[in-house]
Amino acid sequence: MNHLAEVRAFFAEKAATWETKYGHDMPVYAAAVAETGVPVGGVAIDVGCGTARALPALREAVGPAGRVIGIDVTAEMLAQARALGRETYGALMFADAHHLPLATASVDLVFAAGLLGHVVDVDVVLAEAARVTRPGGKLVLFHPVSRAALAARKGRTLGPDDILAEGPLRARLDRTGWVLDRYDDADHRFYARALRR
């Protein structure tokens, strides 16, 4: 089984109970979206959206004239998002973060919660996010718990080469078209924001 098939199988199995387990963190998502600085009337995408918990906050941020798209590779997660009525906040799209079906320089904000730990090639995903983002647009990498809490949940310890450690992340962003302008690995969440060069 290839990596993409493994990721789909992992999330497909969890889709039906995802909201029951994690739906309580929607206020944390809303707070994170409020800090993005996405312009009213802008285009915001949530890559790896799962059940689309960020879509209501993204819709509020861009307003009725803006555009919101949730993108995921797991059909079962998107089905749950639809069942929860999240499609009323934005379009839902079945697609892979490595190959976004969006025009170059068409997006103001790429929001990605917990995405990078599930992709085959982080640099390709970051470069693809840069491709679809307008110069000056933003990328927000988010998780509703800290890196340490997430590592503990998965039974591993954090090392200096961890994918979201500040140094390695800054280097990855730099080589894929981004400039890290905020890094916040707090006790209650992880939040990194980068600007498109």
PDB file of N, CA and C in Angstrom, residues 31-108:
ATOM      1  N   ALA A  31     -10.168  30.994  16.658  1.00  0.00           N
ATOM      2  CA  ALA A  31      -9.173  31.961  17.144  1.00  0.00           C
ATOM      3  C   ALA A  31      -7.961  31.997  16.234  1.00  0.00           C
ATOM      4  N   ALA A  32      -7.533  30.839  15.768  1.00  0.00           N
ATOM      5  CA  ALA A  32      -6.378  30.776  14.869  1.00  0.00           C
ATOM      6  C   ALA A  32      -6.679  31.475  13.540  1.00  0.00           C
ATOM      7  N   VAL A  33      -7.850  31.221  12.987  1.00  0.00           N
ATOM      8  CA  VAL A  33      -8.235  31.865  11.727  1.00  0.00           C
ATOM      9  C   VAL A  33      -8.306  33.381  11.901  1.00  0.00           C
ATOM     10  N   ALA A  34      -8.815  33.835  13.040  1.00  0.00           N
ATOM     11  CA  ALA A  34      -8.931  35.282  13.290  1.00  0.00           C
ATOM     12  C   ALA A  34      -7.567  35.973  13.277  1.00  0.00           C
ATOM     13  N   GLU A  35      -6.506  35.228  13.568  1.00  0.00           N
ATOM     14  CA  GLU A  35      -5.157  35.797  13.584  1.00  0.00           C
ATOM     15  C   GLU A  35      -4.457  35.760  12.227  1.00  0.00           C
ATOM     16  N   THR A  36      -5.072  35.149  11.236  1.00  0.00           N
ATOM     17  CA  THR A  36      -4.386  34.980   9.954  1.00  0.00           C
ATOM     18  C   THR A  36      -4.214  36.286   9.185  1.00  0.00           C
ATOM     19  N   GLY A  37      -5.164  37.187   9.352  1.00  0.00           N
ATOM     20  CA  GLY A  37      -5.095  38.426   8.581  1.00  0.00           C
ATOM     21  C   GLY A  37      -5.559  38.267   7.145  1.00  0.00           C
ATOM     22  N   VAL A  38      -6.333  37.219   6.854  1.00  0.00           N
ATOM     23  CA  VAL A  38      -6.857  37.047   5.501  1.00  0.00           C
ATOM     24  C   VAL A  38      -7.776  38.224   5.188  1.00  0.00           C
ATOM     25  N   PRO A  39      -7.677  38.803   3.986  1.00  0.00           N
ATOM     26  CA  PRO A  39      -8.494  39.984   3.682  1.00  0.00           C
ATOM     27  C   PRO A  39      -9.974  39.654   3.472  1.00  0.00           C
ATOM     28  N   VAL A  40     -10.834  40.555   3.896  1.00  0.00           N
ATOM     29  CA  VAL A  40     -12.254  40.443   3.577  1.00  0.00           C
ATOM     30  C   VAL A  40     -12.378  40.444   2.056  1.00  0.00           C
ATOM     31  N   GLY A  41     -13.175  39.524   1.533  1.00  0.00           N
ATOM     32  CA  GLY A  41     -13.314  39.387   0.082  1.00  0.00           C
ATOM     33  C   GLY A  41     -12.245  38.513  -0.544  1.00  0.00           C
ATOM     34  N   GLY A  42     -11.338  37.981   0.267  1.00  0.00           N
ATOM     35  CA  GLY A  42     -10.238  37.170  -0.235  1.00  0.00           C
ATOM     36  C   GLY A  42     -10.620  35.722  -0.478  1.00  0.00           C
ATOM     37  N   VAL A  43      -9.630  34.952  -0.914  1.00  0.00           N
ATOM     38  CA  VAL A  43      -9.795  33.526  -1.171  1.00  0.00           C
ATOM     39  C   VAL A  43      -8.980  32.767  -0.124  1.00  0.00           C
ATOM     40  N   ALA A  44      -9.658  31.914   0.632  1.00  0.00           N
ATOM     41  CA  ALA A  44      -9.004  31.118   1.675  1.00  0.00           C
ATOM     42  C   ALA A  44      -9.256  29.645   1.406  1.00  0.00           C
ATOM     43  N   ILE A  45      -8.189  28.843   1.481  1.00  0.00           N
ATOM     44  CA  ILE A  45      -8.335  27.406   1.325  1.00  0.00           C
ATOM     45  C   ILE A  45      -7.835  26.710   2.585  1.00  0.00           C
ATOM     46  N   ASP A  46      -8.501  25.635   2.922  1.00  0.00           N
ATOM     47  CA  ASP A  46      -8.118  24.786   4.051  1.00  0.00           C
ATOM     48  C   ASP A  46      -7.660  23.464   3.452  1.00  0.00           C
ATOM     49  N   VAL A  47      -6.342  23.242   3.447  1.00  0.00           N
ATOM     50  CA  VAL A  47      -5.775  22.057   2.816  1.00  0.00           C
ATOM     51  C   VAL A  47      -5.626  20.967   3.875  1.00  0.00           C
ATOM     52  N   GLY A  48      -6.207  19.800   3.589  1.00  0.00           N
ATOM     53  CA  GLY A  48      -6.288  18.754   4.588  1.00  0.00           C
ATOM     54  C   GLY A  48      -7.394  19.071   5.570  1.00  0.00           C
ATOM     55  N   CYS A  49      -8.530  19.507   5.036  1.00  0.00           N
ATOM     56  CA  CYS A  49      -9.600  20.076   5.873  1.00  0.00           C
ATOM     57  C   CYS A  49     -10.322  19.060   6.738  1.00  0.00           C
ATOM     58  N   GLY A  50     -10.228  17.768   6.404  1.00  0.00           N
ATOM     59  CA  GLY A  50     -10.951  16.769   7.196  1.00  0.00           C
ATOM     60  C   GLY A  50     -12.443  17.048   7.184  1.00  0.00           C
ATOM     61  N   THR A  51     -13.029  17.191   8.362  1.00  0.00           N
ATOM     62  CA  THR A  51     -14.468  17.469   8.469  1.00  0.00           C
ATOM     63  C   THR A  51     -14.777  18.957   8.338  1.00  0.00           C
ATOM     64  N   ALA A  52     -13.789  19.725   7.916  1.00  0.00           N
ATOM     65  CA  ALA A  52     -13.953  21.150   7.581  1.00  0.00           C
ATOM     66  C   ALA A  52     -14.285  22.014   8.790  1.00  0.00           C
ATOM     67  N   ARG A  53     -13.620  21.746   9.907  1.00  0.00           N
ATOM     68  CA  ARG A  53     -13.885  22.519  11.126  1.00  0.00           C
ATOM     69  C   ARG A  53     -13.491  23.983  10.981  1.00  0.00           C
ATOM     70  N   ALA A  54     -12.536  24.296  10.110  1.00  0.00           N
ATOM     71  CA  ALA A  54     -12.102  25.683   9.959  1.00  0.00           C
ATOM     72  C   ALA A  54     -12.999  26.490   9.018  1.00  0.00           C
ATOM     73  N   LEU A  55     -13.843  25.820   8.232  1.00  0.00           N
ATOM     74  CA  LEU A  55     -14.602  26.547   7.213  1.00  0.00           C
ATOM     75  C   LEU A  55     -15.540  27.620   7.768  1.00  0.00           C
ATOM     76  N   PRO A  56     -16.271  27.393   8.868  1.00  0.00           N
ATOM     77  CA  PRO A  56     -17.114  28.473   9.379  1.00  0.00           C
ATOM     78  C   PRO A  56     -16.308  29.728   9.728  1.00  0.00           C
ATOM     79  N   ALA A  57     -15.164  29.550  10.369  1.00  0.00           N
ATOM     80  CA  ALA A  57     -14.327  30.703  10.740  1.00  0.00           C
ATOM     81  C   ALA A  57     -13.721  31.359   9.505  1.00  0.00           C
ATOM     82  N   LEU A  58     -13.324  30.555   8.528  1.00  0.00           N
ATOM     83  CA  LEU A  58     -12.772  31.129   7.296  1.00  0.00           C
ATOM     84  C   LEU A  58     -13.838  31.943   6.559  1.00  0.00           C
ATOM     85  N   ARG A  59     -15.072  31.430   6.518  1.00  0.00           N
ATOM     86  CA  ARG A  59     -16.166  32.164   5.871  1.00  0.00           C
ATOM     87  C   ARG A  59     -16.380  33.495   6.576  1.00  0.00           C
ATOM     88  N   GLU A  60     -16.390  33.482   7.901  1.00  0.00           N
ATOM     89  CA  GLU A  60     -16.586  34.720   8.651  1.00  0.00           C
ATOM     90  C   GLU A  60     -15.457  35.706   8.356  1.00  0.00           C
ATOM     91  N   ALA A  61     -14.238  35.195   8.235  1.00  0.00           N
ATOM     92  CA  ALA A  61     -13.088  36.074   8.005  1.00  0.00           C
ATOM     93  C   ALA A  61     -13.119  36.735   6.635  1.00  0.00           C
ATOM     94  N   VAL A  62     -13.470  35.985   5.594  1.00  0.00           N
ATOM     95  CA  VAL A  62     -13.450  36.565   4.240  1.00  0.00           C
ATOM     96  C   VAL A  62     -14.756  37.257   3.882  1.00  0.00           C
ATOM     97  N   GLY A  63     -15.816  36.981   4.645  1.00  0.00           N
ATOM     98  CA  GLY A  63     -17.100  37.622   4.379  1.00  0.00           C
ATOM     99  C   GLY A  63     -17.828  37.004   3.201  1.00  0.00           C
ATOM    100  N   PRO A  64     -19.035  37.490   2.928  1.00  0.00           N
ATOM    101  CA  PRO A  64     -19.860  36.898   1.876  1.00  0.00           C
ATOM    102  C   PRO A  64     -19.271  37.047   0.474  1.00  0.00           C
ATOM    103  N   ALA A  65     -18.430  38.057   0.262  1.00  0.00           N
ATOM    104  CA  ALA A  65     -17.832  38.253  -1.064  1.00  0.00           C
ATOM    105  C   ALA A  65     -16.586  37.410  -1.267  1.00  0.00           C
ATOM    106  N   GLY A  66     -16.070  36.807  -0.201  1.00  0.00           N
ATOM    107  CA  GLY A  66     -14.870  35.978  -0.304  1.00  0.00           C
ATOM    108  C   GLY A  66     -15.182  34.578  -0.785  1.00  0.00           C
ATOM    109  N   ARG A  67     -14.129  33.817  -0.981  1.00  0.00           N
ATOM    110  CA  ARG A  67     -14.275  32.434  -1.439  1.00  0.00           C
ATOM    111  C   ARG A  67     -13.541  31.520  -0.464  1.00  0.00           C
ATOM    112  N   VAL A  68     -14.181  30.422  -0.076  1.00  0.00           N
ATOM    113  CA  VAL A  68     -13.608  29.451   0.858  1.00  0.00           C
ATOM    114  C   VAL A  68     -13.686  28.071   0.219  1.00  0.00           C
ATOM    115  N   ILE A  69     -12.573  27.340   0.293  1.00  0.00           N
ATOM    116  CA  ILE A  69     -12.523  25.983  -0.258  1.00  0.00           C
ATOM    117  C   ILE A  69     -11.844  25.068   0.760  1.00  0.00           C
ATOM    118  N   GLY A  70     -12.493  23.953   1.070  1.00  0.00           N
ATOM    119  CA  GLY A  70     -11.894  22.905   1.885  1.00  0.00           C
ATOM    120  C   GLY A  70     -11.430  21.785   0.979  1.00  0.00           C
ATOM    121  N   ILE A  71     -10.198  21.338   1.166  1.00  0.00           N
ATOM    122  CA  ILE A  71      -9.595  20.330   0.290  1.00  0.00           C
ATOM    123  C   ILE A  71      -9.109  19.160   1.138  1.00  0.00           C
ATOM    124  N   ASP A  72      -9.449  17.938   0.724  1.00  0.00           N
ATOM    125  CA  ASP A  72      -8.983  16.760   1.441  1.00  0.00           C
ATOM    126  C   ASP A  72      -8.867  15.576   0.482  1.00  0.00           C
ATOM    127  N   VAL A  73      -8.013  14.601   0.870  1.00  0.00           N
ATOM    128  CA  VAL A  73      -7.812  13.406   0.044  1.00  0.00           C
ATOM    129  C   VAL A  73      -8.663  12.229   0.502  1.00  0.00           C
ATOM    130  N   THR A  74      -9.441  12.420   1.562  1.00  0.00           N
ATOM    131  CA  THR A  74     -10.237  11.310   2.101  1.00  0.00           C
ATOM    132  C   THR A  74     -11.720  11.586   1.881  1.00  0.00           C
ATOM    133  N   ALA A  75     -12.325  10.780   1.019  1.00  0.00           N
ATOM    134  CA  ALA A  75     -13.729  10.977   0.663  1.00  0.00           C
ATOM    135  C   ALA A  75     -14.635  10.885   1.885  1.00  0.00           C
ATOM    136  N   GLU A  76     -14.313  10.009   2.814  1.00  0.00           N
ATOM    137  CA  GLU A  76     -15.144   9.830   3.997  1.00  0.00           C
ATOM    138  C   GLU A  76     -15.136  11.073   4.887  1.00  0.00           C
ATOM    139  N   MET A  77     -14.001  11.742   4.984  1.00  0.00           N
ATOM    140  CA  MET A  77     -13.943  12.993   5.753  1.00  0.00           C
ATOM    141  C   MET A  77     -14.805  14.064   5.085  1.00  0.00           C
ATOM    142  N   LEU A  78     -14.712  14.170   3.779  1.00  0.00           N
ATOM    143  CA  LEU A  78     -15.523  15.155   3.063  1.00  0.00           C
ATOM    144  C   LEU A  78     -17.011  14.825   3.178  1.00  0.00           C
ATOM    145  N   ALA A  79     -17.343  13.547   3.195  1.00  0.00           N
ATOM    146  CA  ALA A  79     -18.749  13.145   3.368  1.00  0.00           C
ATOM    147  C   ALA A  79     -19.256  13.579   4.743  1.00  0.00           C
ATOM    148  N   GLN A  80     -18.420  13.436   5.770  1.00  0.00           N
ATOM    149  CA  GLN A  80     -18.797  13.896   7.108  1.00  0.00           C
ATOM    150  C   GLN A  80     -18.977  15.413   7.120  1.00  0.00           C
ATOM    151  N   ALA A  81     -18.071  16.121   6.452  1.00  0.00           N
ATOM    152  CA  ALA A  81     -18.176  17.581   6.375  1.00  0.00           C
ATOM    153  C   ALA A  81     -19.506  17.986   5.744  1.00  0.00           C
ATOM    154  N   ARG A  82     -19.890  17.302   4.684  1.00  0.00           N
ATOM    155  CA  ARG A  82     -21.173  17.596   4.024  1.00  0.00           C
ATOM    156  C   ARG A  82     -22.342  17.279   4.950  1.00  0.00           C
ATOM    157  N   ALA A  83     -22.263  16.145   5.642  1.00  0.00           N
ATOM    158  CA  ALA A  83     -23.342  15.746   6.556  1.00  0.00           C
ATOM    159  C   ALA A  83     -23.517  16.764   7.682  1.00  0.00           C
ATOM    160  N   LEU A  84     -22.418  17.424   8.050  1.00  0.00           N
ATOM    161  CA  LEU A  84     -22.468  18.434   9.113  1.00  0.00           C
ATOM    162  C   LEU A  84     -22.862  19.822   8.592  1.00  0.00           C
ATOM    163  N   GLY A  85     -23.113  19.920   7.296  1.00  0.00           N
ATOM    164  CA  GLY A  85     -23.540  21.191   6.718  1.00  0.00           C
ATOM    165  C   GLY A  85     -22.403  22.175   6.473  1.00  0.00           C
ATOM    166  N   ARG A  86     -21.186  21.708   6.496  1.00  0.00           N
ATOM    167  CA  ARG A  86     -20.052  22.623   6.346  1.00  0.00           C
ATOM    168  C   ARG A  86     -19.905  23.144   4.912  1.00  0.00           C
ATOM    169  N   GLU A  87     -20.546  22.479   3.969  1.00  0.00           N
ATOM    170  CA  GLU A  87     -20.492  22.949   2.579  1.00  0.00           C
ATOM    171  C   GLU A  87     -21.230  24.280   2.424  1.00  0.00           C
ATOM    172  N   THR A  88     -22.050  24.663   3.404  1.00  0.00           N
ATOM    173  CA  THR A  88     -22.710  25.963   3.338  1.00  0.00           C
ATOM    174  C   THR A  88     -21.716  27.105   3.544  1.00  0.00           C
ATOM    175  N   TYR A  89     -20.530  26.798   4.096  1.00  0.00           N
ATOM    176  CA  TYR A  89     -19.513  27.818   4.353  1.00  0.00           C
ATOM    177  C   TYR A  89     -18.493  27.937   3.222  1.00  0.00           C
ATOM    178  N   GLY A  90     -18.419  26.922   2.377  1.00  0.00           N
ATOM    179  CA  GLY A  90     -17.460  26.949   1.280  1.00  0.00           C
ATOM    180  C   GLY A  90     -17.524  25.664   0.483  1.00  0.00           C
ATOM    181  N   ALA A  91     -16.861  25.663  -0.649  1.00  0.00           N
ATOM    182  CA  ALA A  91     -16.821  24.474  -1.503  1.00  0.00           C
ATOM    183  C   ALA A  91     -15.941  23.407  -0.863  1.00  0.00           C
ATOM    184  N   LEU A  92     -16.268  22.152  -1.104  1.00  0.00           N
ATOM    185  CA  LEU A  92     -15.447  21.031  -0.657  1.00  0.00           C
ATOM    186  C   LEU A  92     -14.898  20.329  -1.887  1.00  0.00           C
ATOM    187  N   MET A  93     -13.604  20.036  -1.843  1.00  0.00           N
ATOM    188  CA  MET A  93     -12.920  19.516  -3.017  1.00  0.00           C
ATOM    189  C   MET A  93     -12.085  18.290  -2.642  1.00  0.00           C
ATOM    190  N   PHE A  94     -12.227  17.230  -3.415  1.00  0.00           N
ATOM    191  CA  PHE A  94     -11.437  16.012  -3.231  1.00  0.00           C
ATOM    192  C   PHE A  94     -10.158  16.171  -4.049  1.00  0.00           C
ATOM    193  N   ALA A  95      -9.040  16.400  -3.358  1.00  0.00           N
ATOM    194  CA  ALA A  95      -7.775  16.623  -4.060  1.00  0.00           C
ATOM    195  C   ALA A  95      -6.609  16.394  -3.107  1.00  0.00           C
ATOM    196  N   ASP A  96      -5.432  16.253  -3.691  1.00  0.00           N
ATOM    197  CA  ASP A  96      -4.190  15.972  -2.966  1.00  0.00           C
ATOM    198  C   ASP A  96      -3.395  17.269  -2.794  1.00  0.00           C
ATOM    199  N   ALA A  97      -2.850  17.479  -1.607  1.00  0.00           N
ATOM    200  CA  ALA A  97      -2.062  18.688  -1.317  1.00  0.00           C
ATOM    201  C   ALA A  97      -0.816  18.804  -2.184  1.00  0.00           C
ATOM    202  N   HIS A  98      -0.353  17.696  -2.745  1.00  0.00           N
ATOM    203  CA  HIS A  98       0.823  17.731  -3.625  1.00  0.00           C
ATOM    204  C   HIS A  98       0.491  18.309  -4.998  1.00  0.00           C
ATOM    205  N   HIS A  99      -0.791  18.296  -5.365  1.00  0.00           N
ATOM    206  CA  HIS A  99      -1.235  18.740  -6.700  1.00  0.00           C
ATOM    207  C   HIS A  99      -2.576  19.445  -6.553  1.00  0.00           C
ATOM    208  N   LEU A 100      -2.550  20.697  -6.139  1.00  0.00           N
ATOM    209  CA  LEU A 100      -3.797  21.434  -5.914  1.00  0.00           C
ATOM    210  C   LEU A 100      -4.404  21.864  -7.253  1.00  0.00           C
ATOM    211  N   PRO A 101      -5.686  21.579  -7.474  1.00  0.00           N
ATOM    212  CA  PRO A 101      -6.333  21.938  -8.736  1.00  0.00           C
ATOM    213  C   PRO A 101      -6.816  23.389  -8.735  1.00  0.00           C
ATOM    214  N   LEU A 102      -5.868  24.296  -8.486  1.00  0.00           N
ATOM    215  CA  LEU A 102      -6.173  25.719  -8.411  1.00  0.00           C
ATOM    216  C   LEU A 102      -5.185  26.496  -9.264  1.00  0.00           C
ATOM    217  N   ALA A 103      -5.619  27.651  -9.740  1.00  0.00           N
ATOM    218  CA  ALA A 103      -4.761  28.475 -10.591  1.00  0.00           C
ATOM    219  C   ALA A 103      -3.595  29.057  -9.792  1.00  0.00           C
ATOM    220  N   THR A 104      -2.503  29.306 -10.473  1.00  0.00           N
ATOM    221  CA  THR A 104      -1.341  29.948  -9.874  1.00  0.00           C
ATOM    222  C   THR A 104      -1.715  31.340  -9.371  1.00  0.00           C
ATOM    223  N   ALA A 105      -1.225  31.685  -8.180  1.00  0.00           N
ATOM    224  CA  ALA A 105      -1.428  33.013  -7.574  1.00  0.00           C
ATOM    225  C   ALA A 105      -2.903  33.396  -7.479  1.00  0.00           C
ATOM    226  N   SER A 106      -3.742  32.427  -7.046  1.00  0.00           N
ATOM    227  CA  SER A 106      -5.184  32.679  -6.973  1.00  0.00           C
ATOM    228  C   SER A 106      -5.731  32.721  -5.547  1.00  0.00           C
ATOM    229  N   VAL A 107      -4.862  32.515  -4.547  1.00  0.00           N
ATOM    230  CA  VAL A 107      -5.304  32.338  -3.162  1.00  0.00           C
ATOM    231  C   VAL A 107      -4.635  33.377  -2.262  1.00  0.00           C
ATOM    232  N   ASP A 108      -5.373  33.863  -1.261  1.00  0.00           N
ATOM    233  CA  ASP A 108      -4.820  34.807  -0.280  1.00  0.00           C
ATOM    234  C   ASP A 108      -4.339  34.114   0.989  1.00  0.00           C
TER     235      ASP A 108
END
